[in-house]
PDB file of C-alpha atoms in Angstrom:
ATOM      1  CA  UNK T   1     -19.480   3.529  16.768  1.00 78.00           C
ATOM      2  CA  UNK T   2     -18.721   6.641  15.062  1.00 83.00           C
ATOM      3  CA  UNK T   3     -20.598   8.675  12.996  1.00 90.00           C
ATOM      4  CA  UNK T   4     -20.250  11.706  10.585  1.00 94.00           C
ATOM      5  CA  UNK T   5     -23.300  13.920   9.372  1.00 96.00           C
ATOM      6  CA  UNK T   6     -22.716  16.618   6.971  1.00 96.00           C
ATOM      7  CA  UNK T   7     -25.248  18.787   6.041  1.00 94.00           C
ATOM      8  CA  UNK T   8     -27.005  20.414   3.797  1.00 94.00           C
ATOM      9  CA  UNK T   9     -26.935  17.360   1.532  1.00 94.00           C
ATOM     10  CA  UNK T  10     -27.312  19.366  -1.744  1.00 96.00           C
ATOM     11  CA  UNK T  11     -27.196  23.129  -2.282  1.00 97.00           C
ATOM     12  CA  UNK T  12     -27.697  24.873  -5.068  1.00 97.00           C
ATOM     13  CA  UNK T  13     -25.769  28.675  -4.643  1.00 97.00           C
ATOM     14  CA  UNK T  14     -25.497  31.704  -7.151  1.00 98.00           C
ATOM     15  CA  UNK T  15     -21.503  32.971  -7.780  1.00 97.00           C
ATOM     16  CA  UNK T  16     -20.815  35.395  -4.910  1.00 97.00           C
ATOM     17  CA  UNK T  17     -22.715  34.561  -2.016  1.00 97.00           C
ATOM     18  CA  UNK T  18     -21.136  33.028   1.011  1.00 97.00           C
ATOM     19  CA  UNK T  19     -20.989  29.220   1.739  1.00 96.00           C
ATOM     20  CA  UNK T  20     -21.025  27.329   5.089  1.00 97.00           C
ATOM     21  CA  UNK T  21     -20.888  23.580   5.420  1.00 97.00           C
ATOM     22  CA  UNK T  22     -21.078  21.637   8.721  1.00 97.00           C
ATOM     23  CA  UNK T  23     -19.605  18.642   9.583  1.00 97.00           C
ATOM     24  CA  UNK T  24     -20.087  17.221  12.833  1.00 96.00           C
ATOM     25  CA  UNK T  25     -18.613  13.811  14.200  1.00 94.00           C
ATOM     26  CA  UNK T  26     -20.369  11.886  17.094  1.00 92.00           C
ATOM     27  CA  UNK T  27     -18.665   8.243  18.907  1.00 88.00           C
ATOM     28  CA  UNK T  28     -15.452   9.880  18.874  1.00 83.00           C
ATOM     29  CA  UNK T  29     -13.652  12.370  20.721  1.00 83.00           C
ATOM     30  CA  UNK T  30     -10.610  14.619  19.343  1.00 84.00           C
ATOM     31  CA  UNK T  31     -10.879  13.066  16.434  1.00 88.00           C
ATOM     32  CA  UNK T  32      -8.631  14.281  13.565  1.00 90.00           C
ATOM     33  CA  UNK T  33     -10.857  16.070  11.190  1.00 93.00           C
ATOM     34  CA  UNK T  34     -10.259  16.528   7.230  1.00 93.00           C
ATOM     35  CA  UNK T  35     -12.249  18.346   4.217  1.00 95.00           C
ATOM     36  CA  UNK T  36     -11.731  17.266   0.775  1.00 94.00           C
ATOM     37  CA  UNK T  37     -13.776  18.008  -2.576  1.00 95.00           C
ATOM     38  CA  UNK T  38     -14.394  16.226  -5.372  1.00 93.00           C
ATOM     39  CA  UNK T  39     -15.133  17.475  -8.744  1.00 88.00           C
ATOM     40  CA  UNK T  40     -17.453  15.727 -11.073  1.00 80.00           C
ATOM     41  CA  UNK T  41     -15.329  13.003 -12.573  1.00 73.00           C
ATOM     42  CA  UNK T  42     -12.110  13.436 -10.634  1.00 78.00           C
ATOM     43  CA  UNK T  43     -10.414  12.355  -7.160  1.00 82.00           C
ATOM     44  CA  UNK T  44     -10.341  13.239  -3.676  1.00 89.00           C
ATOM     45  CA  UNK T  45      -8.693  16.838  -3.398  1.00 90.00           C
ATOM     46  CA  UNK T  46      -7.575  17.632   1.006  1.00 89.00           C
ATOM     47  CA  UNK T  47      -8.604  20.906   1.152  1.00 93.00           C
ATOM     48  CA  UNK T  48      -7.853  21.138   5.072  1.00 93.00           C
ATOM     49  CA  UNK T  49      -7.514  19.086   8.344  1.00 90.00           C
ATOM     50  CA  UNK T  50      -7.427  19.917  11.896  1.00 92.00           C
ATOM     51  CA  UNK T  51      -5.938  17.526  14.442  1.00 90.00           C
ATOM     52  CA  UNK T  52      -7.663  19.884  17.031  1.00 92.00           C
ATOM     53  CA  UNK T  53     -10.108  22.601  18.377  1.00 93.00           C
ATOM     54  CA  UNK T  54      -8.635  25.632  16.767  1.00 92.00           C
ATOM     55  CA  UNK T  55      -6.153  24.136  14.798  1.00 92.00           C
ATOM     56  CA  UNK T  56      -6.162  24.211  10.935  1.00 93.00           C
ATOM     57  CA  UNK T  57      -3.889  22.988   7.737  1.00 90.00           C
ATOM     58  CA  UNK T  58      -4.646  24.432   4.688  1.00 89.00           C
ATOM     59  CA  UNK T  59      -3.428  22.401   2.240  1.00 84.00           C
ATOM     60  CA  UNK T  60      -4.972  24.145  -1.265  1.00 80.00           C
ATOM     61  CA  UNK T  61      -4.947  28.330  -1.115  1.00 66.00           C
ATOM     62  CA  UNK T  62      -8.072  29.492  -2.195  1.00 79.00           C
ATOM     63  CA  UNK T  63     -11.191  31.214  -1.490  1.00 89.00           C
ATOM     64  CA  UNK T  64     -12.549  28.573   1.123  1.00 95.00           C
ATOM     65  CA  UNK T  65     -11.883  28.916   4.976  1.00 95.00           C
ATOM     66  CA  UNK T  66     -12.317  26.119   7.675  1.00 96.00           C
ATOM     67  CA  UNK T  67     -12.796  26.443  11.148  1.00 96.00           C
ATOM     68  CA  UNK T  68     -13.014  24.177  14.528  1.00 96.00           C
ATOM     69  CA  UNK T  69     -15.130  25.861  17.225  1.00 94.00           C
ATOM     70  CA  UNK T  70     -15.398  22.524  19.136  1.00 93.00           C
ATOM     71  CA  UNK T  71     -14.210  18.911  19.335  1.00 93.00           C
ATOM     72  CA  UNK T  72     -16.342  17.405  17.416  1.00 93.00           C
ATOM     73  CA  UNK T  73     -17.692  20.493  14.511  1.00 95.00           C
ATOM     74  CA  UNK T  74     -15.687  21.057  11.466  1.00 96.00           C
ATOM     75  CA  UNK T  75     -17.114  23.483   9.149  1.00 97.00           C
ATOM     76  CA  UNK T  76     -15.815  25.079   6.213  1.00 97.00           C
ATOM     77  CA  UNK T  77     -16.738  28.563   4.463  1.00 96.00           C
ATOM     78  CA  UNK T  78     -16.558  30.860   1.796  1.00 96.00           C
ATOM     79  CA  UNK T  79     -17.080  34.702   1.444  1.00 95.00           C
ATOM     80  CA  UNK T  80     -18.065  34.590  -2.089  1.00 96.00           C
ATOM     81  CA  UNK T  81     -18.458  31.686  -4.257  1.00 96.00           C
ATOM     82  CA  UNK T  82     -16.534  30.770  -7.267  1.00 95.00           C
ATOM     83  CA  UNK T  83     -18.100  28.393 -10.340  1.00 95.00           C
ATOM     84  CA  UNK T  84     -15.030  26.722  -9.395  1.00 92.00           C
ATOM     85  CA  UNK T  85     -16.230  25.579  -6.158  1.00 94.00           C
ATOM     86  CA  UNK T  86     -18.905  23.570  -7.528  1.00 95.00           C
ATOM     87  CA  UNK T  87     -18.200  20.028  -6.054  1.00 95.00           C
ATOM     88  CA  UNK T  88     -19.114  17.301  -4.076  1.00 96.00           C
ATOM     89  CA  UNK T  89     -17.784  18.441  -0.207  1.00 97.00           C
ATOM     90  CA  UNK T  90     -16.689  15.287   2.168  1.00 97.00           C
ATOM     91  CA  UNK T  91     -15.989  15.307   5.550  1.00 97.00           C
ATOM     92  CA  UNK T  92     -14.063  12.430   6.977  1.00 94.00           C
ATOM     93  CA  UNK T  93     -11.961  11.329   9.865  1.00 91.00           C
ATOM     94  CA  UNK T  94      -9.856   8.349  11.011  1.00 86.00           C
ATOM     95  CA  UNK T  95     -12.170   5.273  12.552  1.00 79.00           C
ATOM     96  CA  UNK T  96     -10.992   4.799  16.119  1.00 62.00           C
ATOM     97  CA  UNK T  97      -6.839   5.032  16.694  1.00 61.00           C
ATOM     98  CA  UNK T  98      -6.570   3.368  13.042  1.00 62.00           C
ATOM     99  CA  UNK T  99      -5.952   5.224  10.058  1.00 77.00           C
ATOM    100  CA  UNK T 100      -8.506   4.668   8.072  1.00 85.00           C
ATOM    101  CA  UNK T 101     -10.747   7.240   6.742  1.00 88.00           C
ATOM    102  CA  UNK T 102     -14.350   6.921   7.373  1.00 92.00           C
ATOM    103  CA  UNK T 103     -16.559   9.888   5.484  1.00 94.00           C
ATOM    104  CA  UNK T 104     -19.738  11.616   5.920  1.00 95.00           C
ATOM    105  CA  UNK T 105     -22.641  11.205   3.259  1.00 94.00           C
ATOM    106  CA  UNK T 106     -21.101  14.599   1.663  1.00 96.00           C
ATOM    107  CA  UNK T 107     -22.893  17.572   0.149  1.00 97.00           C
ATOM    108  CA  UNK T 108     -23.240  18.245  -3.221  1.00 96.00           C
ATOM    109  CA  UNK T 109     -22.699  21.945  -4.234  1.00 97.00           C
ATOM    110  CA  UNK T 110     -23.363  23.554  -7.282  1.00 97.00           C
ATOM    111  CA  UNK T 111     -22.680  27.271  -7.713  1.00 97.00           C
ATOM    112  CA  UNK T 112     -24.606  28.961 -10.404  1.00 97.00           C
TER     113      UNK T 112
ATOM    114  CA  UNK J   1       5.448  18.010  -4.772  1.00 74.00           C
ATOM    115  CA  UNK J   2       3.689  14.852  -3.792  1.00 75.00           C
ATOM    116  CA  UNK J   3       1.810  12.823  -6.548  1.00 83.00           C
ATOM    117  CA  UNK J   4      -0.140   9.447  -7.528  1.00 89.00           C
ATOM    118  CA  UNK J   5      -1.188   8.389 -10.435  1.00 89.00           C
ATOM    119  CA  UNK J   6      -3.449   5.804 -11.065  1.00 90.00           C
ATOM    120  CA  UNK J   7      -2.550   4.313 -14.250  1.00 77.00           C
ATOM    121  CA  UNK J   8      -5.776   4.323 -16.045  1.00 77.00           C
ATOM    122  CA  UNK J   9      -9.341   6.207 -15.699  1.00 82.00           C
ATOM    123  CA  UNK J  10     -11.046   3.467 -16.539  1.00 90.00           C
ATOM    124  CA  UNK J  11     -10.861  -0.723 -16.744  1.00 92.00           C
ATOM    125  CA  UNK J  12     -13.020  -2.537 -18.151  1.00 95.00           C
ATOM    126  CA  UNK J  13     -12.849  -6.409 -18.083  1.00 95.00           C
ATOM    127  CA  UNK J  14     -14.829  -9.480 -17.812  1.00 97.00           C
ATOM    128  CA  UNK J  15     -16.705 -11.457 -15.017  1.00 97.00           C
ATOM    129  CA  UNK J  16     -14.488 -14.067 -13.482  1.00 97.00           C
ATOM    130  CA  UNK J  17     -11.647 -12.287 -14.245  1.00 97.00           C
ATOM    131  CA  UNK J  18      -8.484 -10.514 -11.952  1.00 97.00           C
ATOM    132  CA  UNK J  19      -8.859  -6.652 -12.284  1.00 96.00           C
ATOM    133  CA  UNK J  20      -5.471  -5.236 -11.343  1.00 97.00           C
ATOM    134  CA  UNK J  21      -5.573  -1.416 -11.113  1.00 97.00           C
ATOM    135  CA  UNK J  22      -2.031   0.447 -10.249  1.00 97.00           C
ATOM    136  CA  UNK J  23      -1.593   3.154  -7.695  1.00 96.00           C
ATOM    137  CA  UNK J  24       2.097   5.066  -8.310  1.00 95.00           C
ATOM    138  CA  UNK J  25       3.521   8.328  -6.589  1.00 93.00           C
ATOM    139  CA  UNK J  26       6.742  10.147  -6.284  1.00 89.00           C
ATOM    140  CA  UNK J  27       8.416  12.539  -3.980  1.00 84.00           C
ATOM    141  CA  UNK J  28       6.535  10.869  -0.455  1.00 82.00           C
ATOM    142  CA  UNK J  29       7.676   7.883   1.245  1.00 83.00           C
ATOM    143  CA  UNK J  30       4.375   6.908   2.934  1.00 85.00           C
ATOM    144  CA  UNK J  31       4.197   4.895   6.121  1.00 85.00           C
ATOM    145  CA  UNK J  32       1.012   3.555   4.661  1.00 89.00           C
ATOM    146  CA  UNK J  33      -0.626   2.679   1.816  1.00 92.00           C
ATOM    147  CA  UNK J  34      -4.762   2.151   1.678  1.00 93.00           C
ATOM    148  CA  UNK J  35      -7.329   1.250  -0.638  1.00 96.00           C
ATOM    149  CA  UNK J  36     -10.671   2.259  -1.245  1.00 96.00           C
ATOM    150  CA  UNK J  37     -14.327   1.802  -2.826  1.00 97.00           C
ATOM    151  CA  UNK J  38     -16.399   4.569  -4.197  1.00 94.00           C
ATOM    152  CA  UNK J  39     -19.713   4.282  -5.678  1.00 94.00           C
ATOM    153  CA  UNK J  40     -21.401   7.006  -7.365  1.00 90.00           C
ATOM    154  CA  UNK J  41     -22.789   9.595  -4.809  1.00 89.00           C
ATOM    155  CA  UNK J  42     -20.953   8.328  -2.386  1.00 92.00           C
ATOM    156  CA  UNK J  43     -18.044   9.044  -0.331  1.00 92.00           C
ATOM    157  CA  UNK J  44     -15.279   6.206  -0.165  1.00 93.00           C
ATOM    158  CA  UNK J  45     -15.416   3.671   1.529  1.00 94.00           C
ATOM    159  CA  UNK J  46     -12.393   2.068   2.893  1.00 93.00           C
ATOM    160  CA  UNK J  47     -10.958  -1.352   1.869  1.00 95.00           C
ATOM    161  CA  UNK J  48      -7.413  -2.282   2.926  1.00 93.00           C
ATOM    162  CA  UNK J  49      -4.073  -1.105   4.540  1.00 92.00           C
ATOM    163  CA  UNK J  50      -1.043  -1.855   3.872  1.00 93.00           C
ATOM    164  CA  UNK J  51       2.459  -0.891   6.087  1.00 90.00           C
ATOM    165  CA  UNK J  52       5.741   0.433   4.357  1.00 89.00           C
ATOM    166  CA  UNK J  53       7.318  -2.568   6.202  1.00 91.00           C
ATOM    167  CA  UNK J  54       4.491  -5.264   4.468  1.00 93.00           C
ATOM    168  CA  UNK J  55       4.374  -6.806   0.971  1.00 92.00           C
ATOM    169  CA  UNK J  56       1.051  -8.063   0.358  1.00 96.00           C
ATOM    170  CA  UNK J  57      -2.326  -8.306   2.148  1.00 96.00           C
ATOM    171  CA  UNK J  58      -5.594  -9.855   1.480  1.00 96.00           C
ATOM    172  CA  UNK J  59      -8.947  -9.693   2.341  1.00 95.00           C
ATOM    173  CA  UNK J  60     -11.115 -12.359   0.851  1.00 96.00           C
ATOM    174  CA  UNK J  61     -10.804 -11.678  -2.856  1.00 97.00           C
ATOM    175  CA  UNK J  62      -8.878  -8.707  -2.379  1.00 98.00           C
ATOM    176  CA  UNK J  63      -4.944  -8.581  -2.648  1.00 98.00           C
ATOM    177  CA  UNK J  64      -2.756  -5.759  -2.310  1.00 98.00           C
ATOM    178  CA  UNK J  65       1.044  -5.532  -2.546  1.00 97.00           C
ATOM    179  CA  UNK J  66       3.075  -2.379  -1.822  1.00 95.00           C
ATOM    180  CA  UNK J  67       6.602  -2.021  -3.383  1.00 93.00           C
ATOM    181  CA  UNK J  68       8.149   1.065  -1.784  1.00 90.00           C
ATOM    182  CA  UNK J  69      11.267   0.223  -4.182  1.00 92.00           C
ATOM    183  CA  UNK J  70       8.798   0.479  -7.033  1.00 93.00           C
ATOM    184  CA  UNK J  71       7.001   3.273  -5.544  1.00 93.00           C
ATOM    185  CA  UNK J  72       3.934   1.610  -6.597  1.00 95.00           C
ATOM    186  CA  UNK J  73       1.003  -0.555  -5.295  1.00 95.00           C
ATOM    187  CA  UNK J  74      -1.103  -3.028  -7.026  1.00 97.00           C
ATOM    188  CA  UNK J  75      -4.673  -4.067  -5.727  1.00 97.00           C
ATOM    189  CA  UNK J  76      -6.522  -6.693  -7.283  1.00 98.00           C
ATOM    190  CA  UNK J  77      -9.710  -8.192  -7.151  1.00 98.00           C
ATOM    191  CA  UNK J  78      -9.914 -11.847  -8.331  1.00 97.00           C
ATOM    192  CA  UNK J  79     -13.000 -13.898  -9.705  1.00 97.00           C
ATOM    193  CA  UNK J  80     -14.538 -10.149 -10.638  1.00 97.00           C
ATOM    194  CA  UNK J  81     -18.294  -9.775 -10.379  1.00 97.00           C
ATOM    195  CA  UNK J  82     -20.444  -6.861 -11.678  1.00 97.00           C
ATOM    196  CA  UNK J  83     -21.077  -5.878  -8.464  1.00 97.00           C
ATOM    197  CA  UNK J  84     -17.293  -4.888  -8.181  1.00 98.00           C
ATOM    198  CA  UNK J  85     -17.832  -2.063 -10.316  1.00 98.00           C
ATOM    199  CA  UNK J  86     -17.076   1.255  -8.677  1.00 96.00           C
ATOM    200  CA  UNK J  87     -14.406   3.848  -8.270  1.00 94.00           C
ATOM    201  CA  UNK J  88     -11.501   2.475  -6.332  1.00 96.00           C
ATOM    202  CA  UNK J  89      -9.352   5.090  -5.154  1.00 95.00           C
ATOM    203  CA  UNK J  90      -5.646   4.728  -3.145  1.00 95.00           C
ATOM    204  CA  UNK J  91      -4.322   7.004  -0.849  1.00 93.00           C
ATOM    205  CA  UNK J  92      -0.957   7.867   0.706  1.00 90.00           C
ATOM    206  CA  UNK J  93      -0.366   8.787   4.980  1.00 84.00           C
ATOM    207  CA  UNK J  94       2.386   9.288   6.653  1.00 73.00           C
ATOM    208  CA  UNK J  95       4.388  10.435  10.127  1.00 62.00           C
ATOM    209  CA  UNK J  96       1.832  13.709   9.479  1.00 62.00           C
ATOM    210  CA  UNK J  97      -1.549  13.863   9.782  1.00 70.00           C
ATOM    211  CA  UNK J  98      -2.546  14.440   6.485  1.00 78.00           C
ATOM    212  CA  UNK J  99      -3.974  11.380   3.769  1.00 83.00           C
ATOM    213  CA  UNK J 100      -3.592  12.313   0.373  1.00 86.00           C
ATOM    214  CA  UNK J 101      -5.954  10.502  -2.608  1.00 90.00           C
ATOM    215  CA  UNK J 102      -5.655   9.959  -6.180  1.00 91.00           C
ATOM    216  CA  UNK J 103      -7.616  10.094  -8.581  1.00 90.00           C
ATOM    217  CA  UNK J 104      -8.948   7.033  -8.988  1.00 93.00           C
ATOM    218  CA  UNK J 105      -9.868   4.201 -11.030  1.00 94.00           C
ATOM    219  CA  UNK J 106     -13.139   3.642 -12.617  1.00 94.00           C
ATOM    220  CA  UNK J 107     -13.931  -0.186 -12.808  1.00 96.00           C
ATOM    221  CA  UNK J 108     -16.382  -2.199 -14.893  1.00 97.00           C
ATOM    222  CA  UNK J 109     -17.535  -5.680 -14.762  1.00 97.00           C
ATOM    223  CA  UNK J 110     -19.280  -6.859 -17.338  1.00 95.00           C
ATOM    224  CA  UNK J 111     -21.242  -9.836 -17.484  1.00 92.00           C
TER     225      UNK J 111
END
């Protein structure tokens, strides 16, 4: 069966240093992958999705990046951190050829 | 752009009773419509899908109906308990690869 860790599981960051969040996916292979924050109190918001190693849709322009160095990583990344990024960070992808999403335990990110 | 609304932040009703929460959107025309649970801390969990080409499906006390007309999709959860109460987000996919959420639905139960 598939599974999805994510870690860290909380972080706790000052405005302006970098950010890197891993998501990897095991019981799957090339697997569609997708990134999505959540502020406190408000829905799901795609930030990107890859349908493959290398491949990336950026769906909201800002000051995070996301990258696919294998089949089964996603990780997403920022240069310098924003109060604006504070959020809770969920990785998810689609369980088996369905289309439903199944998510990772997310990380909770607060910039200070 | 694309949108959904869900048509109220919160819903608060009795135990025993059908919660109906509303899921609308406008400029998509999704090849699928699903539902999903979300309890605090958590990521979602998913509940039901339903096809452009389908009306209604259920799942034990669950019932969804998709109107593509309408633009709209109703889930409900009959004989409510308090352990019902959650965040129940719907979200929009289509030919691409991309699912897009709303914003949710916050649902209480009380006893």
């Amino acid at each position: 069966s598939q599974t999805i860790h994510q870690w860290p599981a909380t972080l706790v960051q000052p405005v302006g240093s970098p950010l890197s969040l891993e998501c990897t996916v095991e019981g799957t292979s090339n697997p569609n992958l997708y990134w999505y924050r959540q502020a406190a109190g408000r829905g799901l918001q795609l930030l990107f999705y890859s349908v493959g190693i290398g491949q990336i849709s950026s769906e909201v322009p800002q000051n995070l990046s996301a990258s696919r160095p294998q089949d089964r990583q996603f990780i997403l990344s920022s240069k310098k951190l924003l109060l604006s990024d504070s959020g809770f960070y969920l990785c998810a992808a689609p369980i088996g050829l369905a289309s439903e999403q199944y998510f990772g335990p997310g990380t909770r990110l607060t910039v200070t | 752009s694309q949108k959904i609304e869900q048509n109220s932040e919160a819903l608060n009703i009795q135990e025993g009773k059908t919660a109906t929460l509303t899921c609308n959107y406008t400029n998509y025309s999704p090849a699928y419509l699903q539902w999903y649970r979300q309890d605090p801390g958590r990521g979602p969990v998913f509940l039901l899908l339903i096809r452009e080409n389908e009306k209604e499906k259920r799942k034990e006390r669950l019932k969804v109906t998709f109107d593509t007309t309408l633009k709209q999709s109703l889930f409900h959860i009959t004989a409510s308990q308090p352990a019902d109460s959650a965040t129940y987000l719907c979200a929009l996919g289509g030919s691409a690869s991309k699912i897009i959420f709303g914003s949710g639905t916050r649902l209480s139960i009380r006893p």
